[in-house]
C-alpha atoms as a printed R data frame, in Angstrom:
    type eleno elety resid chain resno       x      y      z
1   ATOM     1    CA   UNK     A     1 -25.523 13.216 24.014
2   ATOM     2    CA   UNK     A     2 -29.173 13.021 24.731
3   ATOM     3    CA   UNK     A     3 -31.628 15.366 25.838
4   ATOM     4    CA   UNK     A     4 -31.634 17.385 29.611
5   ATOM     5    CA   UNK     A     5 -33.173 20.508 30.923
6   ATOM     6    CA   UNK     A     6 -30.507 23.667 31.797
7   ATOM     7    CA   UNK     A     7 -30.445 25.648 34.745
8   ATOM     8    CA   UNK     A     8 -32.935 27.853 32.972
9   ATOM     9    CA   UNK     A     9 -35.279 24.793 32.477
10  ATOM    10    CA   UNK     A    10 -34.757 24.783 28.673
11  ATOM    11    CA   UNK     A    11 -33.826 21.283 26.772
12  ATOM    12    CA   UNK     A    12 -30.437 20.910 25.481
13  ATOM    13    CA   UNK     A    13 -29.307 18.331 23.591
14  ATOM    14    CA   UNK     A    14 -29.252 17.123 20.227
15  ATOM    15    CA   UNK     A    15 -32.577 16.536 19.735
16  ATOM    16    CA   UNK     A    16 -33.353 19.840 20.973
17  ATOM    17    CA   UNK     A    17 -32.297 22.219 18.321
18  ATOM    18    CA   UNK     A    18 -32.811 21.418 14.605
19  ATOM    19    CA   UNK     A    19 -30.525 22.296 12.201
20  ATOM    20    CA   UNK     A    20 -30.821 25.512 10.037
21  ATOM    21    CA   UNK     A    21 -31.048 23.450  7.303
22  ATOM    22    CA   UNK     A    22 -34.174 21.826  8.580
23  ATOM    23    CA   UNK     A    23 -36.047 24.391  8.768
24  ATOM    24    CA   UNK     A    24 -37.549 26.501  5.905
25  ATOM    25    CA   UNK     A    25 -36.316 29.896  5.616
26  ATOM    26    CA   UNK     A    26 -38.962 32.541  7.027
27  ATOM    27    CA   UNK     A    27 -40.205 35.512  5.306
28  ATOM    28    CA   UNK     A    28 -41.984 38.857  5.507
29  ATOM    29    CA   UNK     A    29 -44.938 40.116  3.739
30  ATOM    30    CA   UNK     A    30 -45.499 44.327  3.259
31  ATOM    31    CA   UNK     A    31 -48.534 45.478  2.440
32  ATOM    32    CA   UNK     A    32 -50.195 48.535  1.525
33  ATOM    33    CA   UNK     A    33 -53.837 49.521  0.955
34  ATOM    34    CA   UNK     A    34 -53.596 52.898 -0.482
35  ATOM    35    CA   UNK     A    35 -56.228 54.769 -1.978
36  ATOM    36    CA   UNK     A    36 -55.149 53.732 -5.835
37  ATOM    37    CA   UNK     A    37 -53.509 50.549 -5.173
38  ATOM    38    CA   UNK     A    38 -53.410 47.284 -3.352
39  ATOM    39    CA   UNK     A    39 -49.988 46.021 -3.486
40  ATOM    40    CA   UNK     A    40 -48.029 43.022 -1.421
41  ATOM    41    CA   UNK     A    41 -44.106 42.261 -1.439
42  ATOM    42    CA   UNK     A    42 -42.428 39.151  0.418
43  ATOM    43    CA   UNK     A    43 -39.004 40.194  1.680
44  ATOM    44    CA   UNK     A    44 -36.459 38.000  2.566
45  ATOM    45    CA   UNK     A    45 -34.037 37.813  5.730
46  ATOM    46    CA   UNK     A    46 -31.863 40.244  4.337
47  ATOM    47    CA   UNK     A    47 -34.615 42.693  3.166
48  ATOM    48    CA   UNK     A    48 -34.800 41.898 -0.458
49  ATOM    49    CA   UNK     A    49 -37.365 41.375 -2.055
50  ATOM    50    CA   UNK     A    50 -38.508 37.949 -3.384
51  ATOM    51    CA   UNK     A    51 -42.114 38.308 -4.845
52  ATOM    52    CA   UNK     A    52 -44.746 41.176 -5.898
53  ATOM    53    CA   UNK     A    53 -47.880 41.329 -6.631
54  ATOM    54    CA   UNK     A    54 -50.649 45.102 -6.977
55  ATOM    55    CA   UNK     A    55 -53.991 46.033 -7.822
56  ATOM    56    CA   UNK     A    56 -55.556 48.890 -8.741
57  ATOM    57    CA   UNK     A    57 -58.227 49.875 -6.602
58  ATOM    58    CA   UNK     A    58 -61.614 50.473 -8.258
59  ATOM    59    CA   UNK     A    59 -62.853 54.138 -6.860
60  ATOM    60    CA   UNK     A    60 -66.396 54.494 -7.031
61  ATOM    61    CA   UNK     A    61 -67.899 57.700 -7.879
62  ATOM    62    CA   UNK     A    62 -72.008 57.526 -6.325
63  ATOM    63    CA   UNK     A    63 -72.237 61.041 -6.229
64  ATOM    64    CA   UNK     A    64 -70.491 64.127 -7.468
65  ATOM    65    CA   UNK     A    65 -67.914 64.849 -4.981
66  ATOM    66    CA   UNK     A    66 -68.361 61.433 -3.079
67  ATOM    67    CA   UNK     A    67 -65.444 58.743 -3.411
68  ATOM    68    CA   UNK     A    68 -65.961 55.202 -2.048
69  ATOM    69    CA   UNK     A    69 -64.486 51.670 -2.258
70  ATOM    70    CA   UNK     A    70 -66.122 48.563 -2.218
71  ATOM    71    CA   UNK     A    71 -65.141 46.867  0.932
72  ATOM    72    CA   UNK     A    72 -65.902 43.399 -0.902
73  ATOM    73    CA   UNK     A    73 -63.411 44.394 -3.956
74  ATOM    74    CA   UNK     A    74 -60.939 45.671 -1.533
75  ATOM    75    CA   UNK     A    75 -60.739 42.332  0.413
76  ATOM    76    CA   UNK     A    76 -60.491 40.332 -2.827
77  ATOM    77    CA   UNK     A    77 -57.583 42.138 -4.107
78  ATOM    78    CA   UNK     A    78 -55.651 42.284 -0.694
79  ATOM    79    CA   UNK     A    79 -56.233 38.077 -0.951
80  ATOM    80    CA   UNK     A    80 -55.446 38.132 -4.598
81  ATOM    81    CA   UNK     A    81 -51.905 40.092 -4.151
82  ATOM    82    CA   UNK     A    82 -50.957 38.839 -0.972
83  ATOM    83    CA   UNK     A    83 -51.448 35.123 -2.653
84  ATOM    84    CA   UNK     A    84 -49.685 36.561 -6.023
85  ATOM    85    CA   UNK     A    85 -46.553 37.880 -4.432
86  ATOM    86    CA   UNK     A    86 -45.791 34.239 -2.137
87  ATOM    87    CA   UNK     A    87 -46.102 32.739 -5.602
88  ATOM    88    CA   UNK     A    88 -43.919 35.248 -6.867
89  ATOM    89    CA   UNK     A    89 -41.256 34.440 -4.358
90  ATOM    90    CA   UNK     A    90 -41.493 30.933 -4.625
91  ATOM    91    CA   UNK     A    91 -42.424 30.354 -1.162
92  ATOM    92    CA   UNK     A    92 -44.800 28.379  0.849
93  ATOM    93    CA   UNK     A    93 -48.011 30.489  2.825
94  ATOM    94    CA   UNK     A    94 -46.056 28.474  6.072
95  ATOM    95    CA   UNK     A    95 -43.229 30.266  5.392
96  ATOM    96    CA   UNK     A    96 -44.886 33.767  6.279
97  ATOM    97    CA   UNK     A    97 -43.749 34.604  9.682
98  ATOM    98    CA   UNK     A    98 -45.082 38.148 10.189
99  ATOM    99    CA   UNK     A    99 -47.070 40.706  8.201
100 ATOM   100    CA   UNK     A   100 -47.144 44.663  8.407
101 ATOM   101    CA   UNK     A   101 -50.041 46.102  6.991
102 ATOM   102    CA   UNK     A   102 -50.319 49.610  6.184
103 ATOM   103    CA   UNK     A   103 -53.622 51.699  5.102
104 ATOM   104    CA   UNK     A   104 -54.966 54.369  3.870
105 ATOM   105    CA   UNK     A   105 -56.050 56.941  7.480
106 ATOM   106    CA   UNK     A   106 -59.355 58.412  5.652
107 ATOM   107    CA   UNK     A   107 -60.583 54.679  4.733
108 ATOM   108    CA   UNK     A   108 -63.714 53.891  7.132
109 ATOM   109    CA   UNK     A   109 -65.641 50.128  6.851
110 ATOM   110    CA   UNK     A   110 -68.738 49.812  9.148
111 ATOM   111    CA   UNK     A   111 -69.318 45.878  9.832
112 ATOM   112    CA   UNK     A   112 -72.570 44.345 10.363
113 ATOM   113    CA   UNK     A   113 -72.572 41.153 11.337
């Protein structure tokens, strides 16, 4: 059949769409930064879920009354889970095809480059 442009200018043509079973299924990762816990899932087409991975968050005490996290800790366990739960599931980094992210509202970070 060949390859040709539509009326809408896209290709056509066998060539032009791969098969489903071509490409690797595509997967979503959820996760959450609370104030206790740093925890990832992957979730499948369908909504299931395929991998897990949490943390609990270290809560540092400088002061009494004060609460803080250590932005460096925090970053290491949000890498740590979100690489846990794809192994978890199975699954290749490439298949990630979106993220949501969700925090903690009363969290600050200042950067400094």
């Amino acid at each position: 059949m060949g390859m040709r442009l539509n009326a809408a200018g896209a290709l056509e043509g066998d060539a032009a769409a791969p098969s489903a079973a071509a490409a690797p299924a595509k997967y979503v990762l959820g996760v959450d930064v609370g104030s206790t816990v740093v925890r990832c899932h992957v979730y499948d087409k369908t909504a299931a879920i395929k991998g897990s991975s949490t943390k609990q968050v270290e809560v540092l005490h400088p002061q009494p009354g004060w609460v803080e996290l250590d932005p460096e800790g925090l970053w290491t366990q949000f890498v740590d889970v979100v690489k846990e739960a794809v192994q978890a599931a199975g699954i290749k980094m490439s298949q990630i095809s979106s993220m949501g992210f969700a925090t903690h509202r009363a969290t600050f970070l200042t950067w400094n480059r």
